């Protein structure tokens, strides 16, 4: 399943990120804010369980989150989405996957993985602003699946049709959430119109 979260505030903030004149501080802030807005929508169908709590007027039957939420940002650019989502789900734990894309071959290379325990029982949100060829997201999803993860959502800001199709084919069980589905990949594997190199824009490395 793919969902494009068309909300006026998401579109407005994404427009600022697309603007080449937007600097590091505002790029990072908008990324964080969009991630938070997306999380609100993405968690709409999250499972609850019944609990009985003690209130000032006696016992009360109500609901709380059934499963732990684990965020899995793909380093580097996915890190820029973590704080915005933690504002909504402060109890979420965070695992990290390091994957970089070879600039020539566009193939993903894994260099780091560290996770909280019990991925198998958790709602996993894999985070990366960019879904281009889909190679990096595919690698990250494979890594969490190897560690037992079953309930996985992929959360990206901008996706290319090529990347969406790749993930749908390799991981039909993973729901994909985007803020925008863009037109295409260019010859260098960059999304058009896209955001440019998200990692570089977040961290000011170019
Ligand atoms: C970027 C981006 C994704 C990946 C997307 O990371 O953050 O992880 O490229 O491309 P793909 O879908 O074709 O794999 P990059 O490899 O540039 O690393 P960085 O985040 O460290 O800059
Ligand atoms: N990685 C990025 O940061 N941007 C793209 O457009 C493609 C891959």
PDB file of C-alpha atoms and ligand atoms in Angstrom:
ATOM      1  CA  UNK A   1       0.000   0.000   0.000  1.00  0.00           C
ATOM      2  CA  UNK A   2       1.237   3.487  -0.800  1.00  0.00           C
ATOM      3  CA  UNK A   3      -0.203   6.616   0.779  1.00  0.00           C
ATOM      4  CA  UNK A   4       0.681  10.160  -0.280  1.00  0.00           C
ATOM      5  CA  UNK A   5      -0.178  12.488   2.581  1.00  0.00           C
ATOM      6  CA  UNK A   6      -1.647  15.497   0.815  1.00  0.00           C
ATOM      7  CA  UNK A   7      -2.058  18.087   3.538  1.00  0.00           C
ATOM      8  CA  UNK A   8      -1.746  21.842   2.909  1.00  0.00           C
ATOM      9  CA  UNK A   9       0.800  22.305   5.721  1.00  0.00           C
ATOM     10  CA  UNK A  10       2.931  19.431   4.416  1.00  0.00           C
ATOM     11  CA  UNK A  11       2.823  20.835   0.871  1.00  0.00           C
ATOM     12  CA  UNK A  12       3.701  24.340   2.121  1.00  0.00           C
ATOM     13  CA  UNK A  13       6.702  23.129   4.117  1.00  0.00           C
ATOM     14  CA  UNK A  14       7.847  20.860   1.283  1.00  0.00           C
ATOM     15  CA  UNK A  15       7.783  23.831  -1.082  1.00  0.00           C
ATOM     16  CA  UNK A  16      10.236  25.589   1.231  1.00  0.00           C
ATOM     17  CA  UNK A  17      12.485  22.531   1.227  1.00  0.00           C
ATOM     18  CA  UNK A  18      12.403  22.265  -2.564  1.00  0.00           C
ATOM     19  CA  UNK A  19      13.506  25.901  -2.884  1.00  0.00           C
ATOM     20  CA  UNK A  20      17.238  25.935  -3.608  1.00  0.00           C
ATOM     21  CA  UNK A  21      17.533  29.230  -1.685  1.00  0.00           C
ATOM     22  CA  UNK A  22      16.422  27.595   1.566  1.00  0.00           C
ATOM     23  CA  UNK A  23      19.442  27.222   3.840  1.00  0.00           C
ATOM     24  CA  UNK A  24      20.483  24.445   6.199  1.00  0.00           C
ATOM     25  CA  UNK A  25      18.615  25.706   9.277  1.00  0.00           C
ATOM     26  CA  UNK A  26      15.234  26.079   7.547  1.00  0.00           C
ATOM     27  CA  UNK A  27      15.679  22.890   5.521  1.00  0.00           C
ATOM     28  CA  UNK A  28      16.314  20.922   8.708  1.00  0.00           C
ATOM     29  CA  UNK A  29      13.437  22.574  10.562  1.00  0.00           C
ATOM     30  CA  UNK A  30      10.917  21.912   7.792  1.00  0.00           C
ATOM     31  CA  UNK A  31      12.047  18.283   7.531  1.00  0.00           C
ATOM     32  CA  UNK A  32      11.519  17.816  11.240  1.00  0.00           C
ATOM     33  CA  UNK A  33       8.100  19.476  11.150  1.00  0.00           C
ATOM     34  CA  UNK A  34       6.894  17.470   8.137  1.00  0.00           C
ATOM     35  CA  UNK A  35       8.041  14.231   9.777  1.00  0.00           C
ATOM     36  CA  UNK A  36       5.929  15.105  12.823  1.00  0.00           C
ATOM     37  CA  UNK A  37       2.865  15.886  10.702  1.00  0.00           C
ATOM     38  CA  UNK A  38       3.316  12.649   8.763  1.00  0.00           C
ATOM     39  CA  UNK A  39       3.612  10.641  11.970  1.00  0.00           C
ATOM     40  CA  UNK A  40       0.244  11.966  13.142  1.00  0.00           C
ATOM     41  CA  UNK A  41      -1.419  10.558  10.015  1.00  0.00           C
ATOM     42  CA  UNK A  42       0.626   7.351   9.873  1.00  0.00           C
ATOM     43  CA  UNK A  43      -0.255   6.367  13.426  1.00  0.00           C
ATOM     44  CA  UNK A  44      -3.981   6.799  12.763  1.00  0.00           C
ATOM     45  CA  UNK A  45      -4.468   3.007  12.473  1.00  0.00           C
ATOM     46  CA  UNK A  46      -2.017   1.994  15.168  1.00  0.00           C
ATOM     47  CA  UNK A  47      -3.389  -0.767  17.405  1.00  0.00           C
ATOM     48  CA  UNK A  48      -4.622  -0.013  20.903  1.00  0.00           C
ATOM     49  CA  UNK A  49      -5.307  -2.386  23.782  1.00  0.00           C
ATOM     50  CA  UNK A  50      -7.842  -2.104  26.535  1.00  0.00           C
ATOM     51  CA  UNK A  51      -6.538  -1.196  29.986  1.00  0.00           C
ATOM     52  CA  UNK A  52      -8.162  -0.340  33.269  1.00  0.00           C
ATOM     53  CA  UNK A  53      -6.710   2.643  35.073  1.00  0.00           C
ATOM     54  CA  UNK A  54      -7.472   4.245  38.403  1.00  0.00           C
ATOM     55  CA  UNK A  55      -8.923   7.745  38.029  1.00  0.00           C
ATOM     56  CA  UNK A  56      -9.995  10.303  40.678  1.00  0.00           C
ATOM     57  CA  UNK A  57     -13.505   8.892  40.383  1.00  0.00           C
ATOM     58  CA  UNK A  58     -12.596   5.188  40.399  1.00  0.00           C
ATOM     59  CA  UNK A  59     -11.506   2.536  37.891  1.00  0.00           C
ATOM     60  CA  UNK A  60     -11.886   3.429  34.196  1.00  0.00           C
ATOM     61  CA  UNK A  61     -11.623   1.209  31.132  1.00  0.00           C
ATOM     62  CA  UNK A  62      -9.724   2.920  28.346  1.00  0.00           C
ATOM     63  CA  UNK A  63      -7.021   2.270  25.728  1.00  0.00           C
ATOM     64  CA  UNK A  64      -3.291   2.662  25.281  1.00  0.00           C
ATOM     65  CA  UNK A  65      -0.775   1.724  22.583  1.00  0.00           C
ATOM     66  CA  UNK A  66      -0.540  -2.050  22.204  1.00  0.00           C
ATOM     67  CA  UNK A  67       2.911  -2.230  20.668  1.00  0.00           C
ATOM     68  CA  UNK A  68       6.152  -0.413  21.181  1.00  0.00           C
ATOM     69  CA  UNK A  69       7.083   1.948  18.352  1.00  0.00           C
ATOM     70  CA  UNK A  70      10.662   1.771  17.070  1.00  0.00           C
ATOM     71  CA  UNK A  71      11.983   4.429  14.705  1.00  0.00           C
ATOM     72  CA  UNK A  72      14.722   3.307  12.326  1.00  0.00           C
ATOM     73  CA  UNK A  73      16.323   6.300  10.607  1.00  0.00           C
ATOM     74  CA  UNK A  74      18.660   5.551   7.703  1.00  0.00           C
ATOM     75  CA  UNK A  75      21.853   7.473   8.454  1.00  0.00           C
ATOM     76  CA  UNK A  76      22.454  10.257   7.598  1.00  0.00           C
ATOM     77  CA  UNK A  77      19.393  11.960   6.186  1.00  0.00           C
ATOM     78  CA  UNK A  78      16.819   9.882   8.085  1.00  0.00           C
ATOM     79  CA  UNK A  79      18.203  11.261  11.358  1.00  0.00           C
ATOM     80  CA  UNK A  80      16.599  14.582  10.432  1.00  0.00           C
ATOM     81  CA  UNK A  81      13.136  13.032  10.876  1.00  0.00           C
ATOM     82  CA  UNK A  82      13.602  11.544  14.341  1.00  0.00           C
ATOM     83  CA  UNK A  83      12.980  14.503  16.654  1.00  0.00           C
ATOM     84  CA  UNK A  84       9.778  15.536  14.885  1.00  0.00           C
ATOM     85  CA  UNK A  85       8.306  12.055  15.350  1.00  0.00           C
ATOM     86  CA  UNK A  86       9.543  11.759  18.945  1.00  0.00           C
ATOM     87  CA  UNK A  87       7.562  14.908  19.725  1.00  0.00           C
ATOM     88  CA  UNK A  88       4.431  12.871  18.945  1.00  0.00           C
ATOM     89  CA  UNK A  89       5.621   9.475  20.261  1.00  0.00           C
ATOM     90  CA  UNK A  90       8.066  10.306  23.063  1.00  0.00           C
ATOM     91  CA  UNK A  91       8.135   6.678  24.244  1.00  0.00           C
ATOM     92  CA  UNK A  92       9.406   5.416  20.877  1.00  0.00           C
ATOM     93  CA  UNK A  93      12.797   3.719  20.828  1.00  0.00           C
ATOM     94  CA  UNK A  94      15.303   4.371  18.070  1.00  0.00           C
ATOM     95  CA  UNK A  95      17.404   1.920  16.078  1.00  0.00           C
ATOM     96  CA  UNK A  96      19.934   3.061  13.491  1.00  0.00           C
ATOM     97  CA  UNK A  97      20.869   1.755  10.059  1.00  0.00           C
ATOM     98  CA  UNK A  98      23.871   3.163   8.210  1.00  0.00           C
ATOM     99  CA  UNK A  99      23.509   2.830   4.436  1.00  0.00           C
ATOM    100  CA  UNK A 100      25.135   5.011   1.814  1.00  0.00           C
ATOM    101  CA  UNK A 101      24.560   4.952  -1.904  1.00  0.00           C
ATOM    102  CA  UNK A 102      27.604   4.522  -4.146  1.00  0.00           C
ATOM    103  CA  UNK A 103      27.595   7.609  -6.367  1.00  0.00           C
ATOM    104  CA  UNK A 104      28.665   5.637  -9.450  1.00  0.00           C
ATOM    105  CA  UNK A 105      26.705   2.396  -9.209  1.00  0.00           C
ATOM    106  CA  UNK A 106      23.839   3.824  -7.080  1.00  0.00           C
ATOM    107  CA  UNK A 107      23.989   0.557  -5.094  1.00  0.00           C
ATOM    108  CA  UNK A 108      23.526   0.667  -1.299  1.00  0.00           C
ATOM    109  CA  UNK A 109      26.344  -0.182   1.117  1.00  0.00           C
ATOM    110  CA  UNK A 110      25.608  -1.032   4.734  1.00  0.00           C
ATOM    111  CA  UNK A 111      28.033   0.244   7.359  1.00  0.00           C
ATOM    112  CA  UNK A 112      26.147   0.335  10.654  1.00  0.00           C
ATOM    113  CA  UNK A 113      23.218  -1.321  12.422  1.00  0.00           C
ATOM    114  CA  UNK A 114      22.171  -1.072  16.061  1.00  0.00           C
ATOM    115  CA  UNK A 115      18.686  -1.779  17.420  1.00  0.00           C
ATOM    116  CA  UNK A 116      16.621  -2.003  20.572  1.00  0.00           C
ATOM    117  CA  UNK A 117      15.461  -5.528  21.497  1.00  0.00           C
ATOM    118  CA  UNK A 118      12.312  -7.253  20.268  1.00  0.00           C
ATOM    119  CA  UNK A 119      11.818  -5.773  16.806  1.00  0.00           C
ATOM    120  CA  UNK A 120       9.403  -8.676  16.220  1.00  0.00           C
ATOM    121  CA  UNK A 121       6.794  -7.225  18.616  1.00  0.00           C
ATOM    122  CA  UNK A 122       7.123  -3.580  17.592  1.00  0.00           C
ATOM    123  CA  UNK A 123       5.668  -1.178  15.055  1.00  0.00           C
ATOM    124  CA  UNK A 124       8.735  -0.241  12.993  1.00  0.00           C
ATOM    125  CA  UNK A 125       8.952   3.081  11.132  1.00  0.00           C
ATOM    126  CA  UNK A 126      11.894   3.136   8.692  1.00  0.00           C
ATOM    127  CA  UNK A 127      12.755   6.788   8.024  1.00  0.00           C
ATOM    128  CA  UNK A 128      14.499   8.468   5.097  1.00  0.00           C
ATOM    129  CA  UNK A 129      13.526  11.720   3.362  1.00  0.00           C
ATOM    130  CA  UNK A 130      14.454  10.318  -0.080  1.00  0.00           C
ATOM    131  CA  UNK A 131      13.180   7.207  -1.870  1.00  0.00           C
ATOM    132  CA  UNK A 132      15.069   7.345  -5.172  1.00  0.00           C
ATOM    133  CA  UNK A 133      16.023   3.960  -6.706  1.00  0.00           C
ATOM    134  CA  UNK A 134      14.763   2.364  -3.477  1.00  0.00           C
ATOM    135  CA  UNK A 135      18.068   0.555  -2.919  1.00  0.00           C
ATOM    136  CA  UNK A 136      18.806   2.132   0.472  1.00  0.00           C
ATOM    137  CA  UNK A 137      15.288   1.627   1.824  1.00  0.00           C
ATOM    138  CA  UNK A 138      15.296  -1.952   0.532  1.00  0.00           C
ATOM    139  CA  UNK A 139      18.584  -2.629   2.329  1.00  0.00           C
ATOM    140  CA  UNK A 140      17.285  -1.094   5.571  1.00  0.00           C
ATOM    141  CA  UNK A 141      14.050  -3.097   5.408  1.00  0.00           C
ATOM    142  CA  UNK A 142      16.042  -6.301   4.789  1.00  0.00           C
ATOM    143  CA  UNK A 143      18.198  -5.529   7.829  1.00  0.00           C
ATOM    144  CA  UNK A 144      15.222  -5.079  10.180  1.00  0.00           C
ATOM    145  CA  UNK A 145      13.433  -8.123   8.722  1.00  0.00           C
ATOM    146  CA  UNK A 146      16.549 -10.265   9.369  1.00  0.00           C
ATOM    147  CA  UNK A 147      16.240  -9.218  13.007  1.00  0.00           C
ATOM    148  CA  UNK A 148      12.609 -10.336  13.146  1.00  0.00           C
ATOM    149  CA  UNK A 149      10.643  -7.152  12.358  1.00  0.00           C
ATOM    150  CA  UNK A 150       7.153  -7.917  11.020  1.00  0.00           C
ATOM    151  CA  UNK A 151       5.151  -4.686  11.179  1.00  0.00           C
ATOM    152  CA  UNK A 152       7.096  -2.236   9.026  1.00  0.00           C
ATOM    153  CA  UNK A 153       6.159   1.128   7.580  1.00  0.00           C
ATOM    154  CA  UNK A 154       8.482   3.079   5.280  1.00  0.00           C
ATOM    155  CA  UNK A 155       8.210   6.845   5.800  1.00  0.00           C
ATOM    156  CA  UNK A 156       9.824   9.137   3.198  1.00  0.00           C
ATOM    157  CA  UNK A 157       9.234  12.740   2.219  1.00  0.00           C
ATOM    158  CA  UNK A 158       9.781  12.483  -1.510  1.00  0.00           C
ATOM    159  CA  UNK A 159       9.559   9.326  -3.592  1.00  0.00           C
ATOM    160  CA  UNK A 160      10.306   8.556  -7.229  1.00  0.00           C
ATOM    161  CA  UNK A 161       8.016   6.102  -9.053  1.00  0.00           C
ATOM    162  CA  UNK A 162      11.028   3.806  -9.622  1.00  0.00           C
ATOM    163  CA  UNK A 163      11.746   3.537  -5.899  1.00  0.00           C
ATOM    164  CA  UNK A 164       8.109   3.011  -4.996  1.00  0.00           C
ATOM    165  CA  UNK A 165       7.803   0.153  -7.508  1.00  0.00           C
ATOM    166  CA  UNK A 166      11.044  -1.436  -6.262  1.00  0.00           C
ATOM    167  CA  UNK A 167       9.837  -1.492  -2.641  1.00  0.00           C
ATOM    168  CA  UNK A 168       6.347  -2.669  -3.610  1.00  0.00           C
ATOM    169  CA  UNK A 169       7.879  -5.576  -5.548  1.00  0.00           C
ATOM    170  CA  UNK A 170      10.438  -6.601  -2.900  1.00  0.00           C
ATOM    171  CA  UNK A 171       8.333  -5.870   0.180  1.00  0.00           C
ATOM    172  CA  UNK A 172       4.601  -6.079  -0.554  1.00  0.00           C
ATOM    173  CA  UNK A 173       4.019  -6.352   3.204  1.00  0.00           C
ATOM    174  CA  UNK A 174       5.515  -2.881   3.876  1.00  0.00           C
ATOM    175  CA  UNK A 175       3.247   0.170   3.763  1.00  0.00           C
ATOM    176  CA  UNK A 176       4.856   3.206   2.107  1.00  0.00           C
ATOM    177  CA  UNK A 177       4.037   6.762   3.225  1.00  0.00           C
ATOM    178  CA  UNK A 178       5.183   9.810   1.238  1.00  0.00           C
ATOM    179  CA  UNK A 179       4.660  13.562   1.467  1.00  0.00           C
ATOM    180  CA  UNK A 180       5.000  13.723  -2.336  1.00  0.00           C
ATOM    181  CA  UNK A 181       5.348  11.333  -5.255  1.00  0.00           C
ATOM    182  CA  UNK A 182       7.637  13.121  -7.706  1.00  0.00           C
ATOM    183  CA  UNK A 183       8.034  12.701 -11.464  1.00  0.00           C
ATOM    184  CA  UNK A 184      11.160  10.656 -12.082  1.00  0.00           C
ATOM    185  CA  UNK A 185      14.826   9.943 -11.457  1.00  0.00           C
ATOM    186  CA  UNK A 186      17.372  11.812 -13.546  1.00  0.00           C
ATOM    187  CA  UNK A 187      20.429  10.191 -15.152  1.00  0.00           C
ATOM    188  CA  UNK A 188      22.421  10.622 -11.913  1.00  0.00           C
ATOM    189  CA  UNK A 189      19.770   8.874  -9.845  1.00  0.00           C
ATOM    190  CA  UNK A 190      18.467  12.078  -8.270  1.00  0.00           C
ATOM    191  CA  UNK A 191      14.752  12.670  -7.840  1.00  0.00           C
ATOM    192  CA  UNK A 192      13.204  15.358 -10.059  1.00  0.00           C
ATOM    193  CA  UNK A 193      12.063  17.846  -8.962  1.00  0.00           C
ATOM    194  CA  UNK A 194      13.100  16.420  -5.574  1.00  0.00           C
ATOM    195  CA  UNK A 195      15.096  18.172  -2.866  1.00  0.00           C
ATOM    196  CA  UNK A 196      18.648  17.729  -4.114  1.00  0.00           C
ATOM    197  CA  UNK A 197      21.037  15.809  -1.867  1.00  0.00           C
ATOM    198  CA  UNK A 198      19.089  15.653   1.383  1.00  0.00           C
ATOM    199  CA  UNK A 199      22.026  14.648   3.600  1.00  0.00           C
ATOM    200  CA  UNK A 200      24.167  17.492   2.307  1.00  0.00           C
ATOM    201  CA  UNK A 201      21.353  20.021   2.702  1.00  0.00           C
ATOM    202  CA  UNK A 202      20.587  18.906   6.282  1.00  0.00           C
ATOM    203  CA  UNK A 203      24.178  18.945   7.434  1.00  0.00           C
ATOM    204  CA  UNK A 204      25.622  21.658   5.202  1.00  0.00           C
ATOM    205  CA  UNK A 205      28.245  19.355   3.747  1.00  0.00           C
ATOM    206  CA  UNK A 206      28.225  20.801   0.253  1.00  0.00           C
TER     207      UNK A 206
HETATM  208  C1  LIG B   1      20.466   9.346   0.177  1.00  0.00           C
HETATM  209  C2  LIG B   1      19.112   9.339   0.866  1.00  0.00           C
HETATM  210  C3  LIG B   1      18.728   7.889   0.825  1.00  0.00           C
HETATM  211  C4  LIG B   1      19.311   7.432  -0.485  1.00  0.00           C
HETATM  212  C5  LIG B   1      18.211   7.332  -1.501  1.00  0.00           C
HETATM  213  O1  LIG B   1      21.452   8.948   1.059  1.00  0.00           O
HETATM  214  O2  LIG B   1      19.144   9.873   2.159  1.00  0.00           O
HETATM  215  O3  LIG B   1      19.273   7.143   1.900  1.00  0.00           O
HETATM  216  O4  LIG B   1      20.278   8.419  -0.891  1.00  0.00           O
HETATM  217  O5  LIG B   1      18.669   6.798  -2.686  1.00  0.00           O
HETATM  218  P1  LIG B   1      18.248   5.355  -3.209  1.00  0.00           P
HETATM  219  O6  LIG B   1      16.777   5.229  -3.001  1.00  0.00           O
HETATM  220  O7  LIG B   1      18.642   5.376  -4.650  1.00  0.00           O
HETATM  221  O8  LIG B   1      19.025   4.335  -2.418  1.00  0.00           O
HETATM  222  P2  LIG B   1      23.006   8.951   0.664  1.00  0.00           P
HETATM  223  O9  LIG B   1      23.411   7.611   0.156  1.00  0.00           O
HETATM  224  O10 LIG B   1      23.326  10.120  -0.217  1.00  0.00           O
HETATM  225  O11 LIG B   1      23.707   9.080   2.071  1.00  0.00           O
HETATM  226  P3  LIG B   1      23.654  10.292   3.132  1.00  0.00           P
HETATM  227  O12 LIG B   1      22.290  10.268   3.774  1.00  0.00           O
HETATM  228  O13 LIG B   1      24.733   9.925   4.082  1.00  0.00           O
HETATM  229  O14 LIG B   1      23.917  11.580   2.406  1.00  0.00           O
HETATM  230  N1  LIG B   2      19.527  10.930  -2.480  1.00  0.00           N
HETATM  231  C1  LIG B   2      19.223  12.221  -2.262  1.00  0.00           C
HETATM  232  O1  LIG B   2      19.611  12.783  -1.234  1.00  0.00           O
HETATM  233  N2  LIG B   2      18.478  12.865  -3.164  1.00  0.00           N
HETATM  234  C2  LIG B   2      18.022  12.269  -4.290  1.00  0.00           C
HETATM  235  O2  LIG B   2      17.336  12.920  -5.093  1.00  0.00           O
HETATM  236  C3  LIG B   2      18.365  10.933  -4.511  1.00  0.00           C
HETATM  237  C4  LIG B   2      19.100  10.271  -3.587  1.00  0.00           C
END
